[in-house]
PDB file of C-alpha atoms in Angstrom:
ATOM      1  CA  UNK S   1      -4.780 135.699-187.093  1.00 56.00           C
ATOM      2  CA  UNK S   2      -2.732 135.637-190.071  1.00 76.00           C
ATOM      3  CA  UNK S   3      -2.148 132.203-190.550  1.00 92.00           C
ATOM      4  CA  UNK S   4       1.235 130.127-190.297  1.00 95.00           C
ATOM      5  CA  UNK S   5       4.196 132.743-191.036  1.00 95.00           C
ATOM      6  CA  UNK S   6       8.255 131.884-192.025  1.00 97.00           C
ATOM      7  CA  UNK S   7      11.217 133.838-191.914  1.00 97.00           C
ATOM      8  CA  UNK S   8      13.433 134.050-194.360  1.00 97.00           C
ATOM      9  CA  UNK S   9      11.059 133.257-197.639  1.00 96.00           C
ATOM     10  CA  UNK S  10      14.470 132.587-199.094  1.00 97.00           C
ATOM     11  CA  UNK S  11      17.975 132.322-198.251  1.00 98.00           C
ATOM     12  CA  UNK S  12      21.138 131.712-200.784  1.00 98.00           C
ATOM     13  CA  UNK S  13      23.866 130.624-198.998  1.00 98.00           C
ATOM     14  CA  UNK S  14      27.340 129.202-199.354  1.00 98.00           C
ATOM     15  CA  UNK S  15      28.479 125.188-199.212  1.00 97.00           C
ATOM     16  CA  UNK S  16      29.798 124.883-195.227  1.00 97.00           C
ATOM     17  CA  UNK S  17      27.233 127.615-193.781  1.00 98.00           C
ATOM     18  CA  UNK S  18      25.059 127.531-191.001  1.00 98.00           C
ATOM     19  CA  UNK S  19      21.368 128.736-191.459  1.00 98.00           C
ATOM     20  CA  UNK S  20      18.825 129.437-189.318  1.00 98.00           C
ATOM     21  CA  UNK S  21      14.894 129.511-190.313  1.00 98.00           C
ATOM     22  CA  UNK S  22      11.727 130.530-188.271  1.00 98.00           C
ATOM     23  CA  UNK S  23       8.620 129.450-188.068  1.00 98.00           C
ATOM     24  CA  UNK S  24       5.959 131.327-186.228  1.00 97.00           C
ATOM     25  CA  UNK S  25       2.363 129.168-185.946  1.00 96.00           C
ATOM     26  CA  UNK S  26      -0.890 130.085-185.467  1.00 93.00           C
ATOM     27  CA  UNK S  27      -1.389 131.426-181.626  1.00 90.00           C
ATOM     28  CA  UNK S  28      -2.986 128.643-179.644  1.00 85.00           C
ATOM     29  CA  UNK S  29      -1.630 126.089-182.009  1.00 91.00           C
ATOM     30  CA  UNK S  30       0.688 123.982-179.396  1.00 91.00           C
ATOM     31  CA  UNK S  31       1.469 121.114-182.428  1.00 92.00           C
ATOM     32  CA  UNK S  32       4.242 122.508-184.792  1.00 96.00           C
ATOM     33  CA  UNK S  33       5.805 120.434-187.464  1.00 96.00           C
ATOM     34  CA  UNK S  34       8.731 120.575-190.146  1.00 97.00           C
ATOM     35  CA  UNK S  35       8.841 119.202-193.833  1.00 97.00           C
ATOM     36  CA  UNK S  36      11.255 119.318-196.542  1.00 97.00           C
ATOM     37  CA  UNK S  37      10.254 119.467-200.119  1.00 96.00           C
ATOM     38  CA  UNK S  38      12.421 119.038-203.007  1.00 95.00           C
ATOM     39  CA  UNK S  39      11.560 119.722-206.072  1.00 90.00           C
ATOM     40  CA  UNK S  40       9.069 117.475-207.981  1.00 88.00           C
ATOM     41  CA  UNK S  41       8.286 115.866-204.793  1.00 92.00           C
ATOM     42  CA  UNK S  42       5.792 115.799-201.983  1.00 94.00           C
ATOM     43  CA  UNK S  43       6.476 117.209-198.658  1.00 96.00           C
ATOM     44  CA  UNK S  44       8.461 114.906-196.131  1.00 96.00           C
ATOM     45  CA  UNK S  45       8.343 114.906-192.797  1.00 95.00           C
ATOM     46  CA  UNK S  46      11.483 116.457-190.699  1.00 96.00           C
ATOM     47  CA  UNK S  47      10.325 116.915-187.164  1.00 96.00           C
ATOM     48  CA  UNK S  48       7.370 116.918-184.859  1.00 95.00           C
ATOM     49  CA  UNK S  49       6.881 119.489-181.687  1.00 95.00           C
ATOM     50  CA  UNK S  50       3.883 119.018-178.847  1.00 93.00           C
ATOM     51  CA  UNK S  51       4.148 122.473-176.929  1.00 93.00           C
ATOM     52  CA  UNK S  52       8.248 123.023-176.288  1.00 94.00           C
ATOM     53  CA  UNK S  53       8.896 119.037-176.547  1.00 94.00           C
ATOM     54  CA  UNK S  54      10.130 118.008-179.507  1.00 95.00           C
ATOM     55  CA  UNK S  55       8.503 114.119-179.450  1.00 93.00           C
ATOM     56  CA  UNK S  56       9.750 112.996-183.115  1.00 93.00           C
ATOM     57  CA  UNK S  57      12.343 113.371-185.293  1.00 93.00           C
ATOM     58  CA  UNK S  58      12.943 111.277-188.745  1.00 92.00           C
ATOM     59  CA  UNK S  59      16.017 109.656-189.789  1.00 90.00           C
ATOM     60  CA  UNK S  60      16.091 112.800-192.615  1.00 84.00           C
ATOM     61  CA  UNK S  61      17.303 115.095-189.945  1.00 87.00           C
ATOM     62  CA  UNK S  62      21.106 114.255-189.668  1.00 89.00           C
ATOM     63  CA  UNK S  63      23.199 115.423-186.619  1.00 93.00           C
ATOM     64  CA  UNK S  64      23.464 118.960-189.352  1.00 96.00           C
ATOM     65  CA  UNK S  65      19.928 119.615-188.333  1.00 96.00           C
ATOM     66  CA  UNK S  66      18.257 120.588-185.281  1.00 96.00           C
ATOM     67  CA  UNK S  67      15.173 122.422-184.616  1.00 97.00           C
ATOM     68  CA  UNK S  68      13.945 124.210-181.317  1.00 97.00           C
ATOM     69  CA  UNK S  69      10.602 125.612-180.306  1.00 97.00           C
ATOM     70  CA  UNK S  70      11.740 127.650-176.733  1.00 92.00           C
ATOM     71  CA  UNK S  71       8.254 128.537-174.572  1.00 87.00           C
ATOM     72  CA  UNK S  72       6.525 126.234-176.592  1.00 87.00           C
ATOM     73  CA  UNK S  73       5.341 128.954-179.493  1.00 91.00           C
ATOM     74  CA  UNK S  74       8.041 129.880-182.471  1.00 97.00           C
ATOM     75  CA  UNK S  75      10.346 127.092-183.797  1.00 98.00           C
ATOM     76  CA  UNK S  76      13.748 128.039-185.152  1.00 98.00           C
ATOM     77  CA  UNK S  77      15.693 125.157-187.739  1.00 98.00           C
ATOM     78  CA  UNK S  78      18.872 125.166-187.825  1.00 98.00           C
ATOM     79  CA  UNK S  79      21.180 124.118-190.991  1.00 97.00           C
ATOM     80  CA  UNK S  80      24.831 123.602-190.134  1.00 97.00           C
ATOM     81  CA  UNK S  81      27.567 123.184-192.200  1.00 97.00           C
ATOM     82  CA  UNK S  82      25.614 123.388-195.239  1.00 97.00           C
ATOM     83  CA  UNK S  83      25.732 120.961-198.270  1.00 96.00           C
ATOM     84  CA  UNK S  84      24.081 121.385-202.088  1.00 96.00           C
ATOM     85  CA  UNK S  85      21.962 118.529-201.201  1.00 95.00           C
ATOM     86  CA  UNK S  86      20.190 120.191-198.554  1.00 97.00           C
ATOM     87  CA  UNK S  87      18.823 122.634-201.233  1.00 97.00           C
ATOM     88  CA  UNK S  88      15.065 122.616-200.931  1.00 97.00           C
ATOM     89  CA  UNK S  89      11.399 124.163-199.435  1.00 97.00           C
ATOM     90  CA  UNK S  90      11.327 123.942-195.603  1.00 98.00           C
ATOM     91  CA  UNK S  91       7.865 124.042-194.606  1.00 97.00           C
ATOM     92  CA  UNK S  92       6.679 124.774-191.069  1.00 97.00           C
ATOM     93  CA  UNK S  93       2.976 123.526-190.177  1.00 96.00           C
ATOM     94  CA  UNK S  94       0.915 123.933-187.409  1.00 94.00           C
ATOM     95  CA  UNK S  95      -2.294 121.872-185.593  1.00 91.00           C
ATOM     96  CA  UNK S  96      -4.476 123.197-182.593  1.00 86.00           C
ATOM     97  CA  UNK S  97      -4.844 120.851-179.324  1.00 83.00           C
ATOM     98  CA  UNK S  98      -5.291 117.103-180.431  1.00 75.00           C
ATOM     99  CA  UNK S  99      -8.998 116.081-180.464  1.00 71.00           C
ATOM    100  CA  UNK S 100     -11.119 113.550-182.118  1.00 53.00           C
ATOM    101  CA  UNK S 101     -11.435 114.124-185.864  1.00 49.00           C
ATOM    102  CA  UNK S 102      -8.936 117.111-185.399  1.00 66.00           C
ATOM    103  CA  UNK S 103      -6.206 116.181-188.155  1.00 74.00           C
ATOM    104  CA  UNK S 104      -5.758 119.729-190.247  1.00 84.00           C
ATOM    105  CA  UNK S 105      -2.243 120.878-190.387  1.00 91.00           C
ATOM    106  CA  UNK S 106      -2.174 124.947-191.382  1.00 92.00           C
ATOM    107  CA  UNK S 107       1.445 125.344-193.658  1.00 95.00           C
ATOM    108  CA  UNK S 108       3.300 128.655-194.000  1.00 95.00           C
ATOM    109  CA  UNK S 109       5.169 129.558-197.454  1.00 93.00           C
ATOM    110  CA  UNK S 110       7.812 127.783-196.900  1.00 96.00           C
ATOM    111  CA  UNK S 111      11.326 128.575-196.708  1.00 97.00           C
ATOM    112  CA  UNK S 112      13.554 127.694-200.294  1.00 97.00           C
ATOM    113  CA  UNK S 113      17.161 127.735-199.612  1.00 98.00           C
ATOM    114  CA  UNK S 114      19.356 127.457-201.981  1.00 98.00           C
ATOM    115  CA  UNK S 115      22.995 125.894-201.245  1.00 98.00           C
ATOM    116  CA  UNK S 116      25.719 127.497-203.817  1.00 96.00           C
TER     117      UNK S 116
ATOM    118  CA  UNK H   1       6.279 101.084-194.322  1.00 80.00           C
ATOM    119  CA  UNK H   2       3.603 103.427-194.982  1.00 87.00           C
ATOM    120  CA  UNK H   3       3.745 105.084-198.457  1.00 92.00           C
ATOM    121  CA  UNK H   4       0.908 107.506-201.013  1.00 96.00           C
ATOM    122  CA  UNK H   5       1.370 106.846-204.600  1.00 96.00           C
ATOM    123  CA  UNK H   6      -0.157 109.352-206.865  1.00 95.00           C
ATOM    124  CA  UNK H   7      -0.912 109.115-210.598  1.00 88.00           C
ATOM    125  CA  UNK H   8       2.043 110.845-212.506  1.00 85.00           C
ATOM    126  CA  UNK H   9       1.226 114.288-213.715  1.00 86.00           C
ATOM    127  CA  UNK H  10       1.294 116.679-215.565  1.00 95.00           C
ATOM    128  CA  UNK H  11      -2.615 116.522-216.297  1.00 96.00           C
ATOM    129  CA  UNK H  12      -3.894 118.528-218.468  1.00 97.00           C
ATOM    130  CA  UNK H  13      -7.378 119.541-219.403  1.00 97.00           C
ATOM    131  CA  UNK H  14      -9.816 121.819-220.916  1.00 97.00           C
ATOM    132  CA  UNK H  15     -12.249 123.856-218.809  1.00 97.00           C
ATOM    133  CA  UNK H  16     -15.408 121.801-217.618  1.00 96.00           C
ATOM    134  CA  UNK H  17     -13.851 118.240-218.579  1.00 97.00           C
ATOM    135  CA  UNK H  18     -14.300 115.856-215.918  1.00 98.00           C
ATOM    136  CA  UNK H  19     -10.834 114.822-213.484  1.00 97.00           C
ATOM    137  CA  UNK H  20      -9.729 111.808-211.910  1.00 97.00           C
ATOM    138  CA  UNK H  21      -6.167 112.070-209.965  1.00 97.00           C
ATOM    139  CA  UNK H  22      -5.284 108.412-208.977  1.00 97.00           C
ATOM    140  CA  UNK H  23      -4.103 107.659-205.213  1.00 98.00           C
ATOM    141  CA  UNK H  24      -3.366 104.766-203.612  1.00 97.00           C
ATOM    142  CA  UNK H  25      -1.754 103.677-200.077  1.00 96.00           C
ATOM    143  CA  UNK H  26       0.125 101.360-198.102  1.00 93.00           C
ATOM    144  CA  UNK H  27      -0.528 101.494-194.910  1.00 89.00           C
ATOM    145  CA  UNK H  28      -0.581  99.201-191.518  1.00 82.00           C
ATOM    146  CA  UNK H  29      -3.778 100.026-189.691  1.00 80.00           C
ATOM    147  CA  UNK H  30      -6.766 102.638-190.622  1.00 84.00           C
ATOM    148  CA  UNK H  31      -5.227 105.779-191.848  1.00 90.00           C
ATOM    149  CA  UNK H  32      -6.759 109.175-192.470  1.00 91.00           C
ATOM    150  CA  UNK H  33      -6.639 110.397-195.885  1.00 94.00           C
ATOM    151  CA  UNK H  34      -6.044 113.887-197.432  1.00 96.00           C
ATOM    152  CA  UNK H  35      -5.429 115.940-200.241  1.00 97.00           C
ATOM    153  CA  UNK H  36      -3.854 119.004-200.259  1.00 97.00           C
ATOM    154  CA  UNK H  37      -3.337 121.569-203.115  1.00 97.00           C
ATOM    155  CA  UNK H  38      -1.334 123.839-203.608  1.00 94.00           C
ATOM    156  CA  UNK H  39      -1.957 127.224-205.794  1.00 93.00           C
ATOM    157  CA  UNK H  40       0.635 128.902-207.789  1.00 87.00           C
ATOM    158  CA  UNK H  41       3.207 130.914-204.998  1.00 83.00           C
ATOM    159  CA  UNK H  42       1.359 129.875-202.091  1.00 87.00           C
ATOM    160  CA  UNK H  43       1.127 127.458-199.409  1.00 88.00           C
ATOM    161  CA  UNK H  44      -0.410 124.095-199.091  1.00 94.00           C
ATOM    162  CA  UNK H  45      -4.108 123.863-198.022  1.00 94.00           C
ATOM    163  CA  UNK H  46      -6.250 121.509-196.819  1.00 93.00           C
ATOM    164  CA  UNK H  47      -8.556 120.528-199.554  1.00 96.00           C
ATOM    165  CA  UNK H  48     -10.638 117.461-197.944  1.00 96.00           C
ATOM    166  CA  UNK H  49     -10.475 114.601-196.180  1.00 94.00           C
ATOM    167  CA  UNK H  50     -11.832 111.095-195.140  1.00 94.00           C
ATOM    168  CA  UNK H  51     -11.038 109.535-191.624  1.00 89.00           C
ATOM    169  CA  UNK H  52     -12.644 105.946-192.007  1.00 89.00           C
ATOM    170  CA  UNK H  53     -12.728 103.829-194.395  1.00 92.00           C
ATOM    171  CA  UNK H  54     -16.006 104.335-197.175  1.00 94.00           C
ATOM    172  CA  UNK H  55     -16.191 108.061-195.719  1.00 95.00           C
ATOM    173  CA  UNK H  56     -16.398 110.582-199.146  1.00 97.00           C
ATOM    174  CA  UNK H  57     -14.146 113.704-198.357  1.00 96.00           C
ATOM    175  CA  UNK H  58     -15.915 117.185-200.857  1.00 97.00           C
ATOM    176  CA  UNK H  59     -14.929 120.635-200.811  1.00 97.00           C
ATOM    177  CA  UNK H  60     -15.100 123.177-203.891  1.00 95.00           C
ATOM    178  CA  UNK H  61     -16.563 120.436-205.735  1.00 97.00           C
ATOM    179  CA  UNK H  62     -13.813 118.039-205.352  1.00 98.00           C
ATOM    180  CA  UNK H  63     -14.712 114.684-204.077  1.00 98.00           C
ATOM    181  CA  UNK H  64     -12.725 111.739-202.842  1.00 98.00           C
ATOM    182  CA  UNK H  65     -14.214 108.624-200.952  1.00 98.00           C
ATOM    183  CA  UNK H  66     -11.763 106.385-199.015  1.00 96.00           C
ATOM    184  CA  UNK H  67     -11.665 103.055-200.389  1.00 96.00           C
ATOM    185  CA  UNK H  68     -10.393 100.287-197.732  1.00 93.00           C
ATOM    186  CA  UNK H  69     -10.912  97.494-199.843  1.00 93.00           C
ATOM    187  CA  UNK H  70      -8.335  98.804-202.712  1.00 95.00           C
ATOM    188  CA  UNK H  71      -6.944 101.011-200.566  1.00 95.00           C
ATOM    189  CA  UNK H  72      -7.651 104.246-202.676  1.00 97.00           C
ATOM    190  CA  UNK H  73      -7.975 108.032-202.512  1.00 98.00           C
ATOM    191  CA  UNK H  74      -8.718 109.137-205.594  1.00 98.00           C
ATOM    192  CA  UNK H  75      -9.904 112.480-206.219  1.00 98.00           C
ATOM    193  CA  UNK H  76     -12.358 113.781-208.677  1.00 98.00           C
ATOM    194  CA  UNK H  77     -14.397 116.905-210.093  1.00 98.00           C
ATOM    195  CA  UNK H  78     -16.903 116.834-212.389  1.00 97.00           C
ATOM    196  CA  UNK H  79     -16.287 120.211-214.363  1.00 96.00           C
ATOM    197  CA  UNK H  80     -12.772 121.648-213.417  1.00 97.00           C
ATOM    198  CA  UNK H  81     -12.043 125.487-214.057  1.00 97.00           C
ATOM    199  CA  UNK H  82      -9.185 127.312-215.249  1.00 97.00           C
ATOM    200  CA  UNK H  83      -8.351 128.637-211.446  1.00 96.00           C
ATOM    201  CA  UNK H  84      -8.153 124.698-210.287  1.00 97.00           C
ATOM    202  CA  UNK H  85      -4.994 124.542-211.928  1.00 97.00           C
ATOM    203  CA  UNK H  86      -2.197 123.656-209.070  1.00 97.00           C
ATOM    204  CA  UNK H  87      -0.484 121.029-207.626  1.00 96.00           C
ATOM    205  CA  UNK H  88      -2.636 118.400-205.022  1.00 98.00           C
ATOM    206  CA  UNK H  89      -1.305 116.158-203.280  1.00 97.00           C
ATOM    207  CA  UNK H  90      -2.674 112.800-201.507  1.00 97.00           C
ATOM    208  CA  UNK H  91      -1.405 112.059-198.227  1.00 96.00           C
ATOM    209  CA  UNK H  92      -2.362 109.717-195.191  1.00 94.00           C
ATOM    210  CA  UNK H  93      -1.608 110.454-191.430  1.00 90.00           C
ATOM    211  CA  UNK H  94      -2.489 108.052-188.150  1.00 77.00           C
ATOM    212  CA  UNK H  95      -4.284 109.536-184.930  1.00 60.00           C
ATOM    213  CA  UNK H  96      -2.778 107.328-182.860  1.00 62.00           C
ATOM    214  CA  UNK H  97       0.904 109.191-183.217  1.00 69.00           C
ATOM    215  CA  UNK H  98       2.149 112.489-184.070  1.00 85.00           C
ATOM    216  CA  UNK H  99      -0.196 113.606-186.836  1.00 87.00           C
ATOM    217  CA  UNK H 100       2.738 113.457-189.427  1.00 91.00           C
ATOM    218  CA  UNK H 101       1.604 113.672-193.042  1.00 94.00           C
ATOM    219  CA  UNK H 102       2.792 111.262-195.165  1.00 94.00           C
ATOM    220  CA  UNK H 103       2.582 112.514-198.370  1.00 96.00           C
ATOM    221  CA  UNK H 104       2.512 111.140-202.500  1.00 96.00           C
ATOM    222  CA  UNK H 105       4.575 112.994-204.663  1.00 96.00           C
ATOM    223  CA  UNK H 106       1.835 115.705-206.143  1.00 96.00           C
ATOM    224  CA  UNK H 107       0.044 115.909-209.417  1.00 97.00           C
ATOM    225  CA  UNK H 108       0.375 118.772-211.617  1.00 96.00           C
ATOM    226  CA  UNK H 109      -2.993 120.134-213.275  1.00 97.00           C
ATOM    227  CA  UNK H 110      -3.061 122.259-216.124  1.00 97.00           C
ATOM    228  CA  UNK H 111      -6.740 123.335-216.859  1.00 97.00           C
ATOM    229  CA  UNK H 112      -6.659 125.119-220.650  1.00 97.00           C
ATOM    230  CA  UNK H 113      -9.634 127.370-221.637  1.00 95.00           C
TER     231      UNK H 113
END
C-alpha cells in the first residue's frame, strides 16, 4: 500500500479553465475527504465522501466546484471556470471504516494549482 | 462555530531547547484533538492525538494533553532536533459527524544547530 496518491502534483492553468484533479485513497479506505490550503494557512475542509455518497459539502465549494467518487474508490474534483482566487493546495485524505477511537485521516501531496 | 487558534510562528530554536506551540479551541461539545506536521515537500501526518478531555496525546517525543477546563492543546518537546523542523498544525474533529478536521492555521519551526 502506498499510501494516499494525487494526480496532477501541479497544474498551471489559465483564468476561465476547467480542471480536473484525482485522488486515489488507500484500498479499503471507504471515507475520502477534500481540503483546500492556501498559503500561510491551515487546511480547510471542502467535501466529505462515505463510500460513493458524497454526505457533506461546505459553503467553500461554490456551484464552480464539484467532486465525484464513482464505485465508491477514486474521487475526481472538478474546477470550472477557473478564477486567481482559487489558486491553492487541494488535499485529498482518506479514513478506514468508522469505529470507536478511529479518527486518523491519511493525506496525499496535495495538488497546487496555480490560476494565471 | 468551532475554530483552533495556534500560537503565531515562525519559532525558532536551537537544537535540544525545550518547545511549547500554543493551541486553543472553541468548540460546542467534546472534541477530539490533533496535531499534524508537516515535513518539508511532503504530506501532512498524524502526529498525536487526545480524544477526551485530560487524555495526554505522545509520539516522537512530542506530548500534548487535552485541557477541557481552558480548552487547550498545546504541544511540547523537551529537546527538539534539527529534523523536527516543519510546520504542525492543531486541529479538532467530532465523532459524532463526518470526521472533518478543523484545523488552526500551522506553526512554523525552525530548529538551528
Amino acid at each position: 500500500d502506498t499510501g494516499v496518491s494525487q494526480d496532477p502534483r501541479h497544474k498551471i492553468t489559465k483564468r476561465g479553465q476547467n480542471v480536473t484533479f484525482r485522488c486515489d485513497p488507500i484500498s479499503e479506505h471507504n471515507r475520502l475527504y477534500w481540503y483546500r490550503q492556501t498559503l500561510g494557512q491551515g487546511p480547510e475542509f471542502l467535501t466529505y465522501f462515505q463510500n460513493e455518497a458524497q454526505l457533506e459539502k461546505s459553503r467553500l465549494l461554490s456551484d464552480r466546484f464539484s467532486a465525484e467518487r464513482p464505485k465508491g474508490s477514486f474521487s475526481t474534483l472538478e474546477i470550472q471556470r477557473t478564477e486567481q482566487g482559487d489558486s491553492a493546495m487541494y488535499l485529498c485524505a482518506s479514513s478506514p471504516p468508522w469505529r470507536e477511537a478511529n479518527y486518523e485521516q491519511y493525506f496525499g501531496p496535495g495538488t497546487r494549482l496555480t490560476v494565471t | 462555530g468551532n475554530s483552533v487558534t495556534q500560537m503565531e510562528g515562525p519559532v525558532t530554536l536551537s537544537e535540544e531547547a525545550f518547545l511549547t506551540i500554543n493551541c486553543t479551541y472553541t468548540a460546542t461539545g467534546y472534541p477530539s484533538l490533533f496535531w499534524y506536521v508537516q515535513y518539508p515537500g511532503e504530506g501532512l501526518q498524524l502526529l498525536l492525538k487526545a480524544t477526551k478531555a485530560d487524555d495526554k496525546g505522545s509520539n516522537k517525543g512530542f506530548e500534548a494533553t487535552y485541557r477541557k477546563e481552558t480548552t487547550s492543546f498545546h504541544l511540547e518537546k523537551g529537546s527538539v532536533q534539527v529534523s523536527d523542523s516543519a510546520v504542525y498544525f492543531c486541529a479538532l474533529t467530532y465523532s459524532s459527524n463526518t470526521g472533518k478536521l478543523i484545523f488552526g492555521q500551522g506553526t512554523t519551526l525552525q530548529v538551528k544547530p
